[in-house]
Each structure stands twice: as C-alpha cells, then as structure tokens.
Amino acid sequence: MAQSQNRPLIIIKKSGWDIGLELAALAAAGANVGIVLWFWSQLPPTIPIHFGITGEADLFGPKIIIWIMPAVAVFSYGLMTVVSRHPHTWNYPVPITPENAERQYKIGMQVLIWMKTQMLWMLAFVVWQMIWVALGKVATVNVAAIFALLGLVLGTSWYHLRQAHLAR
C-alpha cells in the first residue's frame, strides 16, 4: 500500500463499452435477485444446495439458502464498484510509473469491469440452474456451461494480464 502513495492520481474516463458493461453488471445483480423473487413461491421447502462434479444434487437444505447467491452478487457488485474508483491503490503485475500509469489503470479497470459482469451473470446462471433442478425441470445443473463460463472469466483475466505486460 505504501507504494500506491507515490502513484499518480489519474481520473480515467469510462468508455462506451465500460458504461455498457457496468449496466450489464447491474442488470446481472438485479437478475440474481429477480430470479429468486420470481420463483420463490414455486420452490419446495427443501431444495438442492450443492452439486457434485456430475451436476447431480448431493446436498439439500431449506429454500432460504438460495438467497446466499443473490446476496453475494449484490455485495460483489457494490464492492467491485467502490474498488473501481481507486485504481492507484491496486496491485499491478508491472511497476507503475508516471509514464505508464494511465495505460495500466485503464487495463486494470477493464479487467475489473469484465470480471464483475461475467461473474455476476455466472452467478445468475447458477441460481437459475439451482431453481430448475429444485422445480424438477432438469435433473442436473449444466456443469459444462458452468465450466465454460468459468473459463471465460479466467480467459479474460489472462488476456488483461498479458495486455498489462505489453503496455509496460
């Protein structure tokens, strides 16, 4: 943290893409809550709350537990939004200098907003899958889709990490 005190404070203007992704992330946080609200009355008192690697439910609990996912989504959205306002305090894979600070801050903000949006939509997908299994519409969660979404998040992180190294 001491190192961040020497970093330049630069206001980074959000691009159209950034604003669009921010709105998509906000929509995802809302979708996490909305999906549960929409199906709440249809959910049985006991629902699957954990799934094995095959996607089959292996632990059941009270339906109130499903609210953990939307709570995590809303909290994550808020936390990442607040953190995004202070890029000069973040850890970076390269040393920050007055010459590269703006480039690095932009890349850092891009990775954060992409990860926020992808993660929140992934949580919404997981909530939807949990509800579908609880209602008997499908037998298992779609593990392949969940792993593909996780791969997308990791791929985005890798891409931006590479961009940060190239923009030293």
Tab-separated table of C-alpha atoms in Angstrom:
chain	number	residue	atom	x	y	z
A	1	MET	CA	0.000	0.000	0.000
A	2	ALA	CA	2.894	2.372	0.708
A	3	GLN	CA	3.928	2.063	-2.913
A	4	SER	CA	0.498	3.285	-4.078
A	5	GLN	CA	1.066	6.606	-2.258
A	6	ASN	CA	3.667	7.504	-4.869
A	7	ARG	CA	1.447	6.644	-7.806
A	8	PRO	CA	-0.190	9.365	-9.867
A	9	LEU	CA	-3.877	10.030	-9.230
A	10	ILE	CA	-5.488	9.999	-12.658
A	11	ILE	CA	-9.190	10.204	-13.421
A	12	ILE	CA	-9.933	7.558	-16.030
A	13	LYS	CA	-12.935	8.359	-18.196
A	14	LYS	CA	-15.222	5.402	-18.872
A	15	SER	CA	-15.660	4.402	-22.491
A	16	GLY	CA	-18.976	3.444	-24.052
A	17	TRP	CA	-18.008	-0.215	-23.590
A	18	ASP	CA	-17.270	0.386	-19.925
A	19	ILE	CA	-20.657	2.001	-19.390
A	20	GLY	CA	-22.376	-0.823	-21.265
A	21	LEU	CA	-20.580	-3.439	-19.175
A	22	GLU	CA	-21.428	-1.549	-15.991
A	23	LEU	CA	-25.105	-1.588	-16.954
A	24	ALA	CA	-24.860	-5.298	-17.807
A	25	ALA	CA	-23.311	-5.980	-14.397
A	26	LEU	CA	-26.054	-4.011	-12.666
A	27	ALA	CA	-28.650	-5.969	-14.661
A	28	ALA	CA	-26.968	-9.217	-13.588
A	29	ALA	CA	-27.093	-8.222	-9.921
A	30	GLY	CA	-30.773	-7.424	-10.383
A	31	ALA	CA	-31.340	-10.690	-12.247
A	32	ASN	CA	-29.856	-12.650	-9.345
A	33	VAL	CA	-32.447	-11.135	-7.015
A	34	GLY	CA	-35.256	-11.131	-9.577
A	35	ILE	CA	-34.926	-14.809	-10.485
A	36	VAL	CA	-35.271	-15.849	-6.852
A	37	LEU	CA	-38.203	-13.486	-6.268
A	38	TRP	CA	-39.969	-14.732	-9.400
A	39	PHE	CA	-39.726	-18.412	-8.473
A	40	TRP	CA	-39.813	-18.126	-4.661
A	41	SER	CA	-43.435	-19.198	-4.247
A	42	GLN	CA	-42.925	-22.196	-6.546
A	43	LEU	CA	-39.856	-23.550	-4.740
A	44	PRO	CA	-40.350	-26.534	-2.456
A	45	PRO	CA	-39.369	-26.081	1.216
A	46	THR	CA	-36.212	-28.174	0.659
A	47	ILE	CA	-34.037	-27.541	-2.376
A	48	PRO	CA	-30.688	-28.799	-3.670
A	49	ILE	CA	-27.941	-26.523	-2.355
A	50	HIS	CA	-24.815	-28.353	-3.523
A	51	PHE	CA	-23.997	-30.258	-6.671
A	52	GLY	CA	-21.264	-32.767	-7.425
A	53	ILE	CA	-18.923	-32.654	-10.413
A	54	THR	CA	-21.538	-34.501	-12.496
A	55	GLY	CA	-24.124	-31.821	-11.766
A	56	GLU	CA	-26.277	-34.037	-9.572
A	57	ALA	CA	-27.554	-32.622	-6.293
A	58	ASP	CA	-25.706	-34.129	-3.333
A	59	LEU	CA	-26.850	-31.858	-0.501
A	60	PHE	CA	-30.258	-30.407	0.288
A	61	GLY	CA	-31.333	-27.603	2.586
A	62	PRO	CA	-34.054	-25.051	3.277
A	63	LYS	CA	-35.012	-22.865	0.339
A	64	ILE	CA	-33.941	-19.713	2.198
A	65	ILE	CA	-30.331	-20.720	1.444
A	66	ILE	CA	-30.808	-19.805	-2.208
A	67	TRP	CA	-30.691	-16.145	-1.111
A	68	ILE	CA	-26.968	-16.525	-0.436
A	69	MET	CA	-26.202	-16.316	-4.165
A	70	PRO	CA	-28.103	-13.047	-4.813
A	71	ALA	CA	-26.611	-11.604	-1.612
A	72	VAL	CA	-23.115	-12.471	-2.853
A	73	ALA	CA	-23.962	-10.954	-6.244
A	74	VAL	CA	-25.230	-7.666	-4.816
A	75	PHE	CA	-22.346	-7.419	-2.328
A	76	SER	CA	-19.781	-8.200	-5.066
A	77	TYR	CA	-21.309	-5.620	-7.379
A	78	GLY	CA	-21.138	-2.951	-4.676
A	79	LEU	CA	-17.630	-3.837	-3.552
A	80	MET	CA	-16.198	-4.006	-7.079
A	81	THR	CA	-17.896	-0.725	-7.968
A	82	VAL	CA	-16.337	1.039	-4.971
A	83	VAL	CA	-12.912	-0.534	-5.591
A	84	SER	CA	-13.022	0.510	-9.263
A	85	ARG	CA	-12.859	4.164	-8.191
A	86	HIS	CA	-9.347	3.777	-6.757
A	87	PRO	CA	-7.106	2.155	-9.401
A	88	HIS	CA	-3.997	3.844	-7.965
A	89	THR	CA	-4.290	1.595	-4.870
A	90	TRP	CA	-4.401	-1.750	-6.703
A	91	ASN	CA	-1.660	-4.296	-7.186
A	92	TYR	CA	-0.337	-4.453	-10.739
A	93	PRO	CA	1.825	-7.052	-12.483
A	94	VAL	CA	4.258	-4.333	-13.579
A	95	PRO	CA	5.739	-1.319	-11.775
A	96	ILE	CA	3.572	1.800	-12.128
A	97	THR	CA	5.382	4.890	-13.366
A	98	PRO	CA	4.075	8.327	-14.364
A	99	GLU	CA	4.578	7.254	-17.983
A	100	ASN	CA	2.530	4.044	-17.853
A	101	ALA	CA	0.041	4.829	-15.067
A	102	GLU	CA	-2.861	5.833	-17.301
A	103	ARG	CA	-2.452	2.757	-19.538
A	104	GLN	CA	-2.174	0.408	-16.565
A	105	TYR	CA	-5.132	1.972	-14.743
A	106	LYS	CA	-7.282	1.625	-17.877
A	107	ILE	CA	-6.330	-2.040	-18.262
A	108	GLY	CA	-6.940	-2.658	-14.563
A	109	MET	CA	-10.355	-1.026	-14.748
A	110	GLN	CA	-11.219	-3.022	-17.859
A	111	VAL	CA	-10.345	-6.353	-16.254
A	112	LEU	CA	-12.357	-5.445	-13.159
A	113	ILE	CA	-15.488	-4.476	-15.068
A	114	TRP	CA	-15.281	-7.505	-17.366
A	115	MET	CA	-14.786	-9.841	-14.401
A	116	LYS	CA	-17.598	-8.175	-12.468
A	117	THR	CA	-20.024	-8.539	-15.366
A	118	GLN	CA	-19.034	-12.114	-16.188
A	119	MET	CA	-19.027	-13.257	-12.569
A	120	LEU	CA	-22.449	-11.771	-11.826
A	121	TRP	CA	-24.015	-13.345	-14.913
A	122	MET	CA	-22.384	-16.651	-13.999
A	123	LEU	CA	-23.965	-16.414	-10.539
A	124	ALA	CA	-27.342	-15.667	-12.152
A	125	PHE	CA	-26.932	-18.761	-14.327
A	126	VAL	CA	-26.096	-20.899	-11.287
A	127	VAL	CA	-29.137	-19.560	-9.396
A	128	TRP	CA	-31.343	-20.305	-12.401
A	129	GLN	CA	-29.893	-23.815	-12.659
A	130	MET	CA	-30.455	-24.451	-8.932
A	131	ILE	CA	-34.073	-23.371	-9.273
A	132	TRP	CA	-34.622	-25.503	-12.375
A	133	VAL	CA	-33.319	-28.580	-10.551
A	134	ALA	CA	-35.400	-27.744	-7.462
A	135	LEU	CA	-38.529	-27.485	-9.623
A	136	GLY	CA	-37.755	-30.773	-11.396
A	137	LYS	CA	-37.429	-29.155	-14.830
A	138	VAL	CA	-33.935	-30.643	-15.225
A	139	ALA	CA	-32.189	-33.452	-13.355
A	140	THR	CA	-28.741	-31.851	-13.087
A	141	VAL	CA	-27.080	-28.481	-13.396
A	142	ASN	CA	-25.267	-27.881	-16.666
A	143	VAL	CA	-21.700	-28.438	-15.491
A	144	ALA	CA	-20.239	-27.914	-18.964
A	145	ALA	CA	-21.818	-24.456	-19.191
A	146	ILE	CA	-20.598	-23.532	-15.710
A	147	PHE	CA	-17.049	-24.608	-16.578
A	148	ALA	CA	-17.261	-22.726	-19.887
A	149	LEU	CA	-18.325	-19.570	-18.040
A	150	LEU	CA	-15.519	-20.047	-15.533
A	151	GLY	CA	-13.097	-20.490	-18.439
A	152	LEU	CA	-14.375	-17.237	-19.912
A	153	VAL	CA	-13.654	-15.387	-16.653
A	154	LEU	CA	-10.167	-16.913	-16.413
A	155	GLY	CA	-9.501	-16.232	-20.099
A	156	THR	CA	-10.487	-12.598	-19.656
A	157	SER	CA	-8.134	-12.301	-16.691
A	158	TRP	CA	-5.283	-13.871	-18.646
A	159	TYR	CA	-5.909	-11.573	-21.630
A	160	HIS	CA	-5.801	-8.432	-19.496
A	161	LEU	CA	-2.749	-9.637	-17.579
A	162	ARG	CA	-0.993	-10.061	-20.916
A	163	GLN	CA	-2.166	-6.595	-22.008
A	164	ALA	CA	-0.710	-5.123	-18.814
A	165	HIS	CA	2.668	-6.727	-19.536
A	166	LEU	CA	2.625	-5.495	-23.136
A	167	ALA	CA	1.708	-1.947	-22.046
A	168	ARG	CA	4.612	-1.573	-19.608
